[in-house]
XYZ file of C-alpha atoms in Angstrom:
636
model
C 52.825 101.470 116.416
C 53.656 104.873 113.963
C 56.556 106.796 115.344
C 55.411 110.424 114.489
C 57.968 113.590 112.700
C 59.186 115.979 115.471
C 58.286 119.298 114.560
C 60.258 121.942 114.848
C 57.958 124.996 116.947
C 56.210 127.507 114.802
C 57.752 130.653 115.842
C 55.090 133.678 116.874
C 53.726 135.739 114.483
C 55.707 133.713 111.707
C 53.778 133.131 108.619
C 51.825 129.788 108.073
C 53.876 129.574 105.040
C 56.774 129.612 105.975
C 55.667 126.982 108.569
C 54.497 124.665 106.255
C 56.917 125.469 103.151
C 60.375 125.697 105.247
C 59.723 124.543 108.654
C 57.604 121.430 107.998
C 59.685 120.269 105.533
C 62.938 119.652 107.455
C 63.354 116.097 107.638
C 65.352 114.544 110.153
C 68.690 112.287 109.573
C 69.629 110.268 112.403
C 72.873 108.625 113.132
C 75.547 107.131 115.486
C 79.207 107.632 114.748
C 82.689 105.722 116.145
C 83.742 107.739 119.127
C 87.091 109.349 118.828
C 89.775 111.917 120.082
C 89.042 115.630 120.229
C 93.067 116.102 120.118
C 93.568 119.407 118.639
C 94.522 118.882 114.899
C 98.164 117.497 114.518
C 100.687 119.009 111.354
C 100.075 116.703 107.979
C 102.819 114.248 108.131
C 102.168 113.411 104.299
C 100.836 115.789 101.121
C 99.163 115.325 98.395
C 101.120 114.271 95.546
C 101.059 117.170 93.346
C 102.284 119.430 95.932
C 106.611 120.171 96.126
C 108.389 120.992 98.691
C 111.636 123.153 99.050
C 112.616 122.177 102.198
C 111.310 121.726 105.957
C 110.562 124.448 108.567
C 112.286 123.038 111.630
C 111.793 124.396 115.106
C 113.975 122.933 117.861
C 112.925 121.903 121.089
C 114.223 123.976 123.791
C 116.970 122.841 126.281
C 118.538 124.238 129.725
C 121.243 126.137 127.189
C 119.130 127.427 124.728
C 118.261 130.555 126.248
C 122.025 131.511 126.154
C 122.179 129.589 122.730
C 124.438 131.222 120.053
C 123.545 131.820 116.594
C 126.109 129.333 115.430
C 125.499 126.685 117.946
C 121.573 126.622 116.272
C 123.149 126.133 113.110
C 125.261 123.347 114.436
C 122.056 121.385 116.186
C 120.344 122.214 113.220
C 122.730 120.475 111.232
C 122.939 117.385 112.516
C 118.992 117.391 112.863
C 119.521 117.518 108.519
C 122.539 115.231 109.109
C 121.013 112.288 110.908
C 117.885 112.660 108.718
C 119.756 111.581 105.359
C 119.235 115.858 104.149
C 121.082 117.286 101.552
C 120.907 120.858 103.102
C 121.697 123.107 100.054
C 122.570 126.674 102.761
C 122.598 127.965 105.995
C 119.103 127.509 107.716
C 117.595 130.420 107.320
C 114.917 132.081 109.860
C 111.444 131.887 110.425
C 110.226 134.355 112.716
C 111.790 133.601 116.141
C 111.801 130.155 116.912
C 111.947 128.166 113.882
C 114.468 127.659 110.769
C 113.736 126.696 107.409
C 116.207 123.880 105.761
C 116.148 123.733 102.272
C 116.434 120.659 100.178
C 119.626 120.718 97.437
C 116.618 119.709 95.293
C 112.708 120.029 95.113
C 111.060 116.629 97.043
C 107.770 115.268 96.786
C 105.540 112.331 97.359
C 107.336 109.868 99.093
C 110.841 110.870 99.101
C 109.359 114.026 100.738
C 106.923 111.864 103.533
C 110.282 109.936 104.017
C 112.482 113.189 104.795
C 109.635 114.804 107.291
C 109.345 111.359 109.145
C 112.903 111.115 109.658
C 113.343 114.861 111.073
C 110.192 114.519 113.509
C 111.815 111.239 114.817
C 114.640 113.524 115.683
C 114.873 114.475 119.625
C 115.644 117.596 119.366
C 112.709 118.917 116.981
C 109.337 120.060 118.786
C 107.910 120.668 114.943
C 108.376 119.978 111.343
C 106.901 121.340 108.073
C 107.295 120.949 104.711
C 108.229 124.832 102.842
C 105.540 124.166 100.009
C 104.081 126.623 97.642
C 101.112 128.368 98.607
C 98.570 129.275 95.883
C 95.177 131.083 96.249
C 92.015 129.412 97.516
C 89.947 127.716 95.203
C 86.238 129.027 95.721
C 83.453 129.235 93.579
C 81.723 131.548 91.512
C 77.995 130.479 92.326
C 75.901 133.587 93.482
C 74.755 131.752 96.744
C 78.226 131.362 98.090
C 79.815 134.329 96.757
C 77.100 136.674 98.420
C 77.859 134.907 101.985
C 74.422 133.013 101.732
C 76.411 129.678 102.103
C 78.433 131.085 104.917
C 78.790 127.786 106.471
C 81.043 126.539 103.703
C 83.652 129.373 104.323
C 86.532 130.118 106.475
C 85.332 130.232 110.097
C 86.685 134.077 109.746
C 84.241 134.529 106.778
C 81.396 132.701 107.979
C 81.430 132.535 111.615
C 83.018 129.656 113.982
C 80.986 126.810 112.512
C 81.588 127.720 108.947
C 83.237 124.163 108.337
C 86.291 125.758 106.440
C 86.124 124.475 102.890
C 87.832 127.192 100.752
C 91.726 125.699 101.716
C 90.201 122.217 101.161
C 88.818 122.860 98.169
C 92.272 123.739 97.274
C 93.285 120.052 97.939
C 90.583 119.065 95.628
C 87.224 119.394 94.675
C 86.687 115.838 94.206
C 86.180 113.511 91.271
C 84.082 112.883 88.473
C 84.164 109.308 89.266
C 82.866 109.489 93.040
C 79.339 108.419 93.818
C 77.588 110.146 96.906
C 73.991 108.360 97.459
C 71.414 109.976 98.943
C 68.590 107.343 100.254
C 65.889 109.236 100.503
C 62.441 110.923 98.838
C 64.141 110.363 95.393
C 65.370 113.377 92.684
C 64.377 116.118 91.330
C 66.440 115.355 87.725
C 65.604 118.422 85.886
C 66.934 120.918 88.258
C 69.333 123.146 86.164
C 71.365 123.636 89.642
C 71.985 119.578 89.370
C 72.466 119.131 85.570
C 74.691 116.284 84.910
C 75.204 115.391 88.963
C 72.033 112.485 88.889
C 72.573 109.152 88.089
C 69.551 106.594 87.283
C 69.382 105.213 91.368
C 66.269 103.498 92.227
C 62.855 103.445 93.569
C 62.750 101.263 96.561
C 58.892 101.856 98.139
C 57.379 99.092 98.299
C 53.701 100.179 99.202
C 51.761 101.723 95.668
C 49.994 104.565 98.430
C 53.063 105.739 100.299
C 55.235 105.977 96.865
C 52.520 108.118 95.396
C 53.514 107.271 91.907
C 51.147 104.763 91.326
C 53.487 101.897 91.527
C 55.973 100.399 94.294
C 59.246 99.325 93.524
C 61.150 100.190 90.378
C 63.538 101.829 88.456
C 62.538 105.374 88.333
C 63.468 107.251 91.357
C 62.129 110.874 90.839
C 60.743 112.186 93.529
C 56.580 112.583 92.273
C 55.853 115.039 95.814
C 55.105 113.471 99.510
C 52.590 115.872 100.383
C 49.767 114.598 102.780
C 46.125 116.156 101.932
C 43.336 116.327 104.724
C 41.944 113.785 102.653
C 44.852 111.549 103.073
C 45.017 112.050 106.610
C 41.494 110.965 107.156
C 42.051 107.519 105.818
C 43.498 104.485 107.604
C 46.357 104.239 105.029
C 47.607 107.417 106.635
C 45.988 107.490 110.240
C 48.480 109.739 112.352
C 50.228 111.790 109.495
C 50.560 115.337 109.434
C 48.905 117.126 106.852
C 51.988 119.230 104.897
C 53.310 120.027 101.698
C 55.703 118.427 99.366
C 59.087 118.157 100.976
C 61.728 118.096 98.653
C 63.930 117.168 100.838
C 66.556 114.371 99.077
C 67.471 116.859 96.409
C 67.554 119.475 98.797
C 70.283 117.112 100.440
C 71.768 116.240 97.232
C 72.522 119.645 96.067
C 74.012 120.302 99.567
C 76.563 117.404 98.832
C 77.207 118.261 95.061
C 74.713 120.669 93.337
C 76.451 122.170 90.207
C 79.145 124.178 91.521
C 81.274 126.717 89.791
C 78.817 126.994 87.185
C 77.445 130.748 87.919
C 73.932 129.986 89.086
C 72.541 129.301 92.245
C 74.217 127.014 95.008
C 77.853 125.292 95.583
C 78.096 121.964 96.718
C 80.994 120.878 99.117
C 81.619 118.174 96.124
C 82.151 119.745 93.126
C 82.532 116.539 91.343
C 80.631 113.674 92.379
C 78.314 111.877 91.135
C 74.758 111.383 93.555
C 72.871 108.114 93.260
C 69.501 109.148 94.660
C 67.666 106.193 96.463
C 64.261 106.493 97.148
C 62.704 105.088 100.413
C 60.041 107.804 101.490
C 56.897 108.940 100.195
C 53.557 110.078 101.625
C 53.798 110.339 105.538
C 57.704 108.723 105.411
C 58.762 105.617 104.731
C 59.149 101.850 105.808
C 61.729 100.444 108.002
C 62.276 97.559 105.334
C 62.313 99.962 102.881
C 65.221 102.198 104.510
C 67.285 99.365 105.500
C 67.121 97.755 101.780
C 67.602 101.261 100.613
C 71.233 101.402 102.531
C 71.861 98.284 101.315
C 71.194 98.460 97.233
C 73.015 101.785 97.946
C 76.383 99.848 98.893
C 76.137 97.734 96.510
C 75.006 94.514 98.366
C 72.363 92.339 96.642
C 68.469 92.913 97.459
C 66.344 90.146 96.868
C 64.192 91.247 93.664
C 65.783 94.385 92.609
C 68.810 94.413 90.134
C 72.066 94.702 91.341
C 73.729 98.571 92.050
C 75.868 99.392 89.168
C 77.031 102.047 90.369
C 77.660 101.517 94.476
C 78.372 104.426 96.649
C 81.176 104.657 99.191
C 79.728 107.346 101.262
C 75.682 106.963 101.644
C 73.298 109.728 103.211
C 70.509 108.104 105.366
C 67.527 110.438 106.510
C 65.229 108.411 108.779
C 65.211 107.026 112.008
C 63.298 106.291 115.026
C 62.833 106.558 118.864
C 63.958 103.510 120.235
C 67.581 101.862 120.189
C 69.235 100.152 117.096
C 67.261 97.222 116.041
C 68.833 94.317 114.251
C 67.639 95.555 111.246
C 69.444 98.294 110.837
C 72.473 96.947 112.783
C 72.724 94.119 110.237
C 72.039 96.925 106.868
C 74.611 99.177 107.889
C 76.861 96.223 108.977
C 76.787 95.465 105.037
C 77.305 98.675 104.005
C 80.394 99.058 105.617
C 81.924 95.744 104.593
C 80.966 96.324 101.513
C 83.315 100.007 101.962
C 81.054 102.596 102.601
C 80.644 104.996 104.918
C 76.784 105.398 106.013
C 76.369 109.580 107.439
C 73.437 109.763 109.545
C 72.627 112.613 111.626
C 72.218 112.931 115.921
C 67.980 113.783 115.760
C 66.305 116.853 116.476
C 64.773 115.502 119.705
C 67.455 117.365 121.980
C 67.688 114.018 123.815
C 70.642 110.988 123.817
C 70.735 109.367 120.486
C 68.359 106.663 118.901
C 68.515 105.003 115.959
C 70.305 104.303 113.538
C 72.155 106.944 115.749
C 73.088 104.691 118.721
C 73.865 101.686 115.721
C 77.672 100.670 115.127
C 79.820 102.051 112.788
C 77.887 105.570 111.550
C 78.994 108.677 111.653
C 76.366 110.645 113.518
C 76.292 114.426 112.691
C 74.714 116.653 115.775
C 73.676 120.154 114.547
C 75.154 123.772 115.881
C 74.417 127.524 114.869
C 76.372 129.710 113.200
C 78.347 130.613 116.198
C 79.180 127.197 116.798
C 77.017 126.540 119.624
C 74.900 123.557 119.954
C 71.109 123.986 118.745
C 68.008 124.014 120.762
C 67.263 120.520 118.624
C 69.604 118.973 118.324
C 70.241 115.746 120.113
C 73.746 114.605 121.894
C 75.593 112.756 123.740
C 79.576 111.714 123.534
C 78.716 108.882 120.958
C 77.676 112.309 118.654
C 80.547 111.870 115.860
C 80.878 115.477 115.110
C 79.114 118.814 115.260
C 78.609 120.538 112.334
C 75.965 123.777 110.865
C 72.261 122.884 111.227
C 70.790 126.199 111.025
C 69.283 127.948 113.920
C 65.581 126.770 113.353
C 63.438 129.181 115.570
C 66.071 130.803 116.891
C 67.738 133.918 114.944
C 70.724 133.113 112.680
C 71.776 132.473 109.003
C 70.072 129.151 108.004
C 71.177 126.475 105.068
C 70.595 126.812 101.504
C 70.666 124.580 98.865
C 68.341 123.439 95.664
C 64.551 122.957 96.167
C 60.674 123.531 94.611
C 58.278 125.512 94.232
C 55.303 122.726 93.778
C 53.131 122.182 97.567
C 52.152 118.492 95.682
C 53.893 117.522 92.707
C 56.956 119.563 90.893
C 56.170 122.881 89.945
C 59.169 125.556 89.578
C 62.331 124.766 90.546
C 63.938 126.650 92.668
C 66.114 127.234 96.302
C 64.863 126.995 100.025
C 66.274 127.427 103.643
C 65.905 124.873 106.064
C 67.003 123.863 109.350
C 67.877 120.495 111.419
C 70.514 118.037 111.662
C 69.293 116.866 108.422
C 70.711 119.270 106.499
C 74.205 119.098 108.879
C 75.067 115.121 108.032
C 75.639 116.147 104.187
C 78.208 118.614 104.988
C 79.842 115.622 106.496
C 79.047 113.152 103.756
C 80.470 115.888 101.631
C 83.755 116.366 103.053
C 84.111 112.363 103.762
C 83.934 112.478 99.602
C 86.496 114.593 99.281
C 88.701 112.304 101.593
C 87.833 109.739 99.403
C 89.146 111.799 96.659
C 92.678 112.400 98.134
C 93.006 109.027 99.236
C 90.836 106.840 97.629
C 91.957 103.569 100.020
C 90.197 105.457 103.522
C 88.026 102.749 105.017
C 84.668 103.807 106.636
C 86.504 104.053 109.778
C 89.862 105.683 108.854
C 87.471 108.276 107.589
C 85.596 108.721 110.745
C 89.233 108.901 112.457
C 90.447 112.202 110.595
C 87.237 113.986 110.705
C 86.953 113.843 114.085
C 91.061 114.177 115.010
C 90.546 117.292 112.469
C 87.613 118.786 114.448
C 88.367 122.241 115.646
C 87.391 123.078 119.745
C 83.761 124.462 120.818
C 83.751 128.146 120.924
C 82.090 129.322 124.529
C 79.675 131.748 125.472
C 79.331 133.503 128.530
C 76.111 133.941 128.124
C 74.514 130.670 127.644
C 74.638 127.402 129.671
C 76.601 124.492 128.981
C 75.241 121.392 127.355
C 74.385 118.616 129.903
C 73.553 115.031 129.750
C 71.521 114.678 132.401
C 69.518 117.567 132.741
C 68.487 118.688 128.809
C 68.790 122.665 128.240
C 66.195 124.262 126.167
C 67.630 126.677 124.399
C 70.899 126.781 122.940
C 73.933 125.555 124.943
C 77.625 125.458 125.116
C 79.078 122.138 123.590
C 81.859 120.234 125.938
C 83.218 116.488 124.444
C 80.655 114.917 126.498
C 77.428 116.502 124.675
C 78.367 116.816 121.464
C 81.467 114.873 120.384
C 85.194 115.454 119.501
C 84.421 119.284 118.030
C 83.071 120.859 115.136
C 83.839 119.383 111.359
C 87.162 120.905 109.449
C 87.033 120.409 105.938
C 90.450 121.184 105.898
C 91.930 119.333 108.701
C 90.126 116.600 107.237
C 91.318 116.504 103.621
C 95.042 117.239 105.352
C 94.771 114.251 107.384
C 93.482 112.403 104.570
C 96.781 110.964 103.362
C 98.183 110.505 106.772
C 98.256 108.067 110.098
C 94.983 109.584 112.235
C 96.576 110.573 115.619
C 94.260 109.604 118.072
C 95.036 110.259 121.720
C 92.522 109.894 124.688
C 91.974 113.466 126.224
C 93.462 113.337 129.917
C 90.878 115.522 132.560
C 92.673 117.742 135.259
C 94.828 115.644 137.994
C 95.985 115.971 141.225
C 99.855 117.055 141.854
C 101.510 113.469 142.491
C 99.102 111.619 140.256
C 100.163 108.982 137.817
C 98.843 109.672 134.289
C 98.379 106.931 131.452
C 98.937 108.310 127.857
C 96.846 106.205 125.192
C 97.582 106.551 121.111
C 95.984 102.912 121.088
C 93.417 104.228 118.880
C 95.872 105.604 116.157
C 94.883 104.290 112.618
C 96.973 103.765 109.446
C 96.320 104.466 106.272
C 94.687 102.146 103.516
C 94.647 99.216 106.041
C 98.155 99.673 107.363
C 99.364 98.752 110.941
C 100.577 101.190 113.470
C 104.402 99.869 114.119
C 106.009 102.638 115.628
C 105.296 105.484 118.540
C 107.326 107.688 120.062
C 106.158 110.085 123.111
C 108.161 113.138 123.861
C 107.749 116.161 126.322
C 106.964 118.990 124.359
C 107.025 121.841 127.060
C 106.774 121.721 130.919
C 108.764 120.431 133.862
C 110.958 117.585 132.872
C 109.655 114.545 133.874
C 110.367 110.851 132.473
C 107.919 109.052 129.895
C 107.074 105.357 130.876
C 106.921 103.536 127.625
C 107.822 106.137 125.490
C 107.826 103.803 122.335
C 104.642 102.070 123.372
C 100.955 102.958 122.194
C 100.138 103.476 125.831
C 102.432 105.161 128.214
C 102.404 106.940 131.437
C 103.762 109.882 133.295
C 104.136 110.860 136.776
C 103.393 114.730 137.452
C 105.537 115.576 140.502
C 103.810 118.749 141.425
C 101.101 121.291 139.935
C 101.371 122.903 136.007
C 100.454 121.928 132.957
C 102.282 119.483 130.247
C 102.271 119.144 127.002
C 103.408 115.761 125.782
C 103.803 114.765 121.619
C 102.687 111.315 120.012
C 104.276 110.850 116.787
C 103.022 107.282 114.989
C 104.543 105.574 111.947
C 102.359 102.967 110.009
C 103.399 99.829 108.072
C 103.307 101.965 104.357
C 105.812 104.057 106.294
C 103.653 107.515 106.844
C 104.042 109.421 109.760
C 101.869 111.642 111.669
C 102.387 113.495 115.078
C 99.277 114.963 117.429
C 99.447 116.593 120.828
C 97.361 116.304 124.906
C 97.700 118.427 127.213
C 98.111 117.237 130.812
C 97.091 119.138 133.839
C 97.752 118.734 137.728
C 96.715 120.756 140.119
C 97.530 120.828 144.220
C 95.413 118.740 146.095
C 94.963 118.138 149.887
C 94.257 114.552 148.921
C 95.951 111.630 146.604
C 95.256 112.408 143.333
C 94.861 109.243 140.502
C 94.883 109.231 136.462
C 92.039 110.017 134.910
C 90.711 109.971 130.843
C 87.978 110.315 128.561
C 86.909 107.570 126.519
C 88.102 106.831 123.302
C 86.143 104.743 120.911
C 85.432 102.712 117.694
C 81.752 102.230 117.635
C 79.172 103.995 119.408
C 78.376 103.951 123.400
C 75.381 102.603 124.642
C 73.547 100.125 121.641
C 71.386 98.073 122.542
C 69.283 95.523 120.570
C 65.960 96.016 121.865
C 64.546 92.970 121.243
C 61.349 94.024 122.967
C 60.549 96.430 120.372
C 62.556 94.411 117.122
C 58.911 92.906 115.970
C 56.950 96.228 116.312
C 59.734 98.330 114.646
C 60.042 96.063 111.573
C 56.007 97.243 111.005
C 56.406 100.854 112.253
C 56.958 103.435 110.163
C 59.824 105.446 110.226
C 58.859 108.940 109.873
C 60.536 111.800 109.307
C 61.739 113.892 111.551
C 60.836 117.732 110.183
C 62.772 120.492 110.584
C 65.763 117.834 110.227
C-alpha cells in the first residue's frame, strides 16, 4: 500500500506558484533520536587545544562566615583552593565583579596541563565555579550576502536572529570544520554545477533501483545528479505512478546539502553551518519518492558498509542526512540499516515529521537523532511532530504561518535543471541539517565522538523553550493546531546550541535526569548515570555538592546516583561534577524543588534515555512496508 507526502496547506490567496515551487517541494526527514537531559548547559571542563589560558576565574562557595568575610580571609581560602590544586599562583587574586576572583597561572597553560589544573580546582569544596581566563577574539562569521543581510537569521546569535537562531557565530569561532569531513546527504541526488557548491560534491552514488522512478533512464549507478522528480499529469495517470501528486521538480537534496556546507565565505549567495566539509550526495528518490530498499541501502553504502552489487564507499560519511520515512513504527529494515550505520561510526540525522503527531519511522527507530521543527521565536510549529523521544528542536520555518523561513541553494527548472539559483522552504526537513551540521563540527573538534557521545552534548547543550503567553502549550495527548509552547515532554531536551555543542565537544557530557516539583519531606534520587566520556572513556569519578539552598546532606555523594532529603519547602540547587578514564572533567547543574503539602510527598523524575521511547517492530506491517513506497513528506 503507497504511503502518500503530507502537504503542507496552501495558504489563502497565496499564489499557485509559490504552492507548487516552495510549498510542494518541502520534503520531509523523519527521525528518532537517544533521549537525554535538558540540564541547562554546564561550564567546558576542557578547550580546544589552540586556545591558552592565563589563569582560572574562581568563585567560592558561600559559607555561614562569608557574609562577614574579610578581604584577606578570601585571599587566604583562595589560596589554599590554588594550594591544594598543585597552582603556581603568580599574584594576589584579583577581582571579578563581586563574587568571583581570577588566579593567574606563573605561566600560560594549555591542553592538558590546563584540563588537569581546572579539574583539580572544581574538585575543590569550597569552589561553586571555575573558568579558565582565555583570550577572547572576535566572532568568526561570514561574508556571504544571505547571512550578512539577516536572511539566514537562524544561523546567528539568538540576539541577532531571534530565540531559535541556533547560535553559530561563537562556534564558528571553535572551528569551521575540516576539509577532510564527509557529510552525506541520501537523498534526490546533486545538483554539481551550482557555483554556491563548487568544490563541496564528491562523486556519491545513484542508488534507484527502478529505470521509471530514477527518471534518468537507468537504475542503479554511479552518477548521482539529480535529473528533476517532477510528476506530469501524464505520469500520474499511469499505474507506475497511481497515487502521486502531480508537482514540480524538487530540488530538495542540494537544497539540504547547501544548508549543511554550501560554499561559505566565498561572497555569493548562502553560508553553510560547515564551512569545510565535504557532502557525499546519495541518491534514493526520484519521481513520486523513493523505495524503502532503496533508502535503507542508501544509509548503508553511505556508512560505508558493503551493498550487495554496488562498489564499496570510498569515501564513508560519519554523519548521514536521511529524508524519508513513513507512517507506521520502525520496521526491521530500517532498524537493522541504521544499526550498521552506527557501528560502522556514523551518526544517521533524521527529522520528527510534519504530521504534528508522535513519531514514526525511522523516527521512533534506535539510535537517530530526530530533529522536531520550531519558528523563529522558538516555539514549536503547527507541523511539526513530537513527543519526548524528539532529540532536539531546532528552526523549520514557519510554513503557513508568518515568520522568516530557511534559505539555502536551489533551481529554477519545474522538470529538469534550468537556472540555478536559491529558494525558501519550510518543514523539519530543512531543521535535521542544521543538526547534521553542527554534529560535523563536533566531529571536527573531537574527531573520536561516537554517534552517541554526539547525541549527548547536543542535547546537554540545548538552551530552554522560550514561552508565550499567548499560545497554548504543546500536549501529547490532545494535538494543538496551531503553534504551541514546547515543554521536555513534546519536544525534547530544548532547542540546538551550536555553541554549547562544539564547547562540550571535548568534554565528559553531563547528563542529569530533570527532578519535577516535590512535596516538603520528600526523598529525592539524583541520577548522573547517563554521563558519557569522551572517545570511549569510562565515567570513574562523581562528586555531588550543594550549590545554594538549605543545607541538607547528599546520600552518595561520590556515586552516579544519589539522593537527598528536602526537610521543608524551597528550592535547591545541587552540582554533578564527573571525571572520565582520559582524565577530563565536566560539571552540570538540577534544580530541585519542594513545595508544602497536606499529604506525603515521594521523589519524582523525568526519564533519561539512550535510544528512543516507544519502538516497536511491527511485524504486521514489515511485509507491506518492504513494497511501499516511502514518499516524501512536502513541506519537510
Amino acid at each position: 500500500m503507497p504511503l502518500h507526502r503530507t502537504l503542507l496547506p496552501r495558504l489563502p490567496g497565496q499564489p499557485l506558484a509559490r504552492t507548487l515551487a516552495e510549498t510542494l517541494t518541502r520534503v520531509l526527514v523523519l527521525g528518532a533520536a537517544l533521549a537525554g537531559s535538558a540540564a541547562a548547559l554546564a561550564q567546558p571542563a576542557t578547550l580546544p587545544a589552540a586556545q591558552v589560558a592565563r589563569g582560572v576565574i574562581v568563585q567560592l562557595r558561600p559559607t555561614a562566615a562569608s557574609v562577614r568575610e574579610s578581604t584577606q580571609a578570601q585571599r587566604e581560602r583562595l589560596a589554599t583552593v590554588a594550594s591544594d590544586a598543585g597552582l603556581d599562583a603568580a599574584q594576589t587574586p584579583m577581582p571579578v565583579g563581586a563574587q568571583a576572583h581570577l588566579l593567574r597561572f606563573a605561566a600560560p597553560l594549555s591542553g592538558t596541563a590546563l584540563d588537569g589544573a581546572l579539574r583539580r580546582v572544581r574538585l575543590n569544596p569550597q569552589v561553586a565555579s571555575a573558568e579558565p581566563d582565555v583570550r577572547m577574539h572576535r566572532l568568526a562569521e561570514p561574508n556571504d550576502p544571505y547571512y550578512s543581510s539577516g536572511v539566514q537569521w537562524h544561523l546567528r546569535t539568538p540576539a541577532d536572529g531571534g530565540p531559535a537562531a541556533i547560535n553559530l557565530p561563537p562556534a564558528w569561532a571553535l572551528s569551521t570544520g575540516l576539509p577532510s569531513q564527509v557529510v552525506a546527504v541520501v537523498d534526490s541526488g546533486a545538483l554539481f554545477d551550482h557555483p554556491d557548491m563548487a568544490g563541496k560534491w564528491l562523486p556519491g552514488y545513484d542508488l534507484v533501483s527502478d529505470v521509471a522512478t530514477a527518471n534518468d533512464g537507468n537504475g542503479r549507478d554511479a552518477d548521482a545528479a539529480d535529473p528533476g522528480d517532477w510528476v506530469s499529469s501524464a505520469d500520474a495517470a499511469t499505474a507506475q505512478f497511481a497515487g502521486c501528486t502531480v508537482e514540480p521538480s524538487s530540488w530538495h537534496g542540494t537544497f539540504i546539502a547547501g544548508e549543511i556546507a554550501a560554499a561559505s565565505n566565498n561572497g555569493t549567495g548562502v553560508a553553510g553551518v560547515n564551512w569545510n566539509a565535504k557532502i557525499l550526495p546519495v541518491r534514493v528518490s526520484g519521481k513520486c519518492g523513493a523505495w524503502l530498499s532503496d533508502v535503507v541501502d542508501g544509509i548503508r553504502w553511505a556508512a560505508g558498509v558493503s551493498v550487495s552489487g554496488v562498489p564499496a564507499n570510498p569515501n564513508p560519511a560519519k554523519v548521514i542526512n536521511v529524508s524519508f520515512g513513513g507512517s507506521s513504527s520502525c520496521t526491521s529494515s530500517y532498524q537493522s540499516a541504521i544499526d550498521d550505520a552506527t557501528a560502522a561510526g556514523s551518526l544517521v540525522v533524521v527529522a520528527a515529521g510534519n504530521e504534528n503527531g508522535p513519531l514514526t519511522r525511522p523516527a521512533d527507530c534506535r539510535g537517530v537523532l530526530a530533529v522536531g521543527a520550531v519558528r523563529q521565536d522558538g516555539l514549536k510549529t503547527y507541523y511539526s511532530s513530537y513527543g519526548s523521544n524528539v532529540g532536539i528542536m531546532a528552526p523549520g520555518g514557519p510554513g503557513a504561518d508568518a515568520g522568516p523561513r530557511l534559505y539555502s541553494v536551489s533551481n529554477a527548472g519545474t522538470l529538469g535543471p534550468g537556472q540555478n539559483t536559491y529558494d525558501a522552504k519550510d518543514g523539519t526537513s530543512f531543521a535535521a541539517p542544521l543538526a547534521a551540521g553542527v554534529a560535523s563540527l563536533m566531529q571536527a573538534v573531537n574527531p573520536s565522538l561516537t554517534p552517541a557521545e554526539i547525541v549527548a552534548r547536543i542535547q546537554q547543550s540545548a538552551r530552554g523553550f522560550p514561552s508565550n503567553a499567548a499560545y497554548p502549550t504543546c500536549s501529547n495527548s490532545k494535538p494543538v493546531s496551531g503553534a504551541c509552547n514546547c515543554t521536555r515532554e513534546t519536544c525534547g531536551p530544548g532547542l540546538l546550541d551550536a555553541d554549547g555543542a562544539l564547547q562540550l565537544a571535548s568534554s565528559p557530557a553531563v547528563s542529569i535526569v530533570p527532578v519535577d516539583q516535590v512535596s516538603a519531606g520528600s526523598t529525592v534520587t539524583l541520577d548522573g548515570s547517563a554521563s558519557t566520556g569522551v572517545g570511549g572513556s569510562s565515567i570513574v569519578g562523581w562528586s555531588w555538592t550543594l550549590v545554594s539552598g538549605t543545607p541538607v546532606s547528599i546520600q552518595s555523594a561520590d556515586k552516579a546516583v544519589a539522593s537527598v532529603t528536602l526537610p521543608a519547602a524551597g528550592t535547591w540547587v545541587f552540582r554533578l561534577l564527573v571525571t572520565d578514564s582520559g582524565g577530563r572533567a565536566a560539571d552540570n547543574t538540577v534544580t530541585v524543588t519542594a513545595v508544602a503539602s497536606e499529604g506525603s510527598g515521594s521523589s519524582s523524575s523525568g526519564s533519561s534515555g539512550g535510544g528512543a521511547t516507544g519502538w516497536a517492530w511491527g511485524l504486521g506491517l514489515w511485509a507491506v512496508a518492504l513494497a511501499a513506497w516511502m514518499r516524501r513528506r512536502r513541506g519537510g
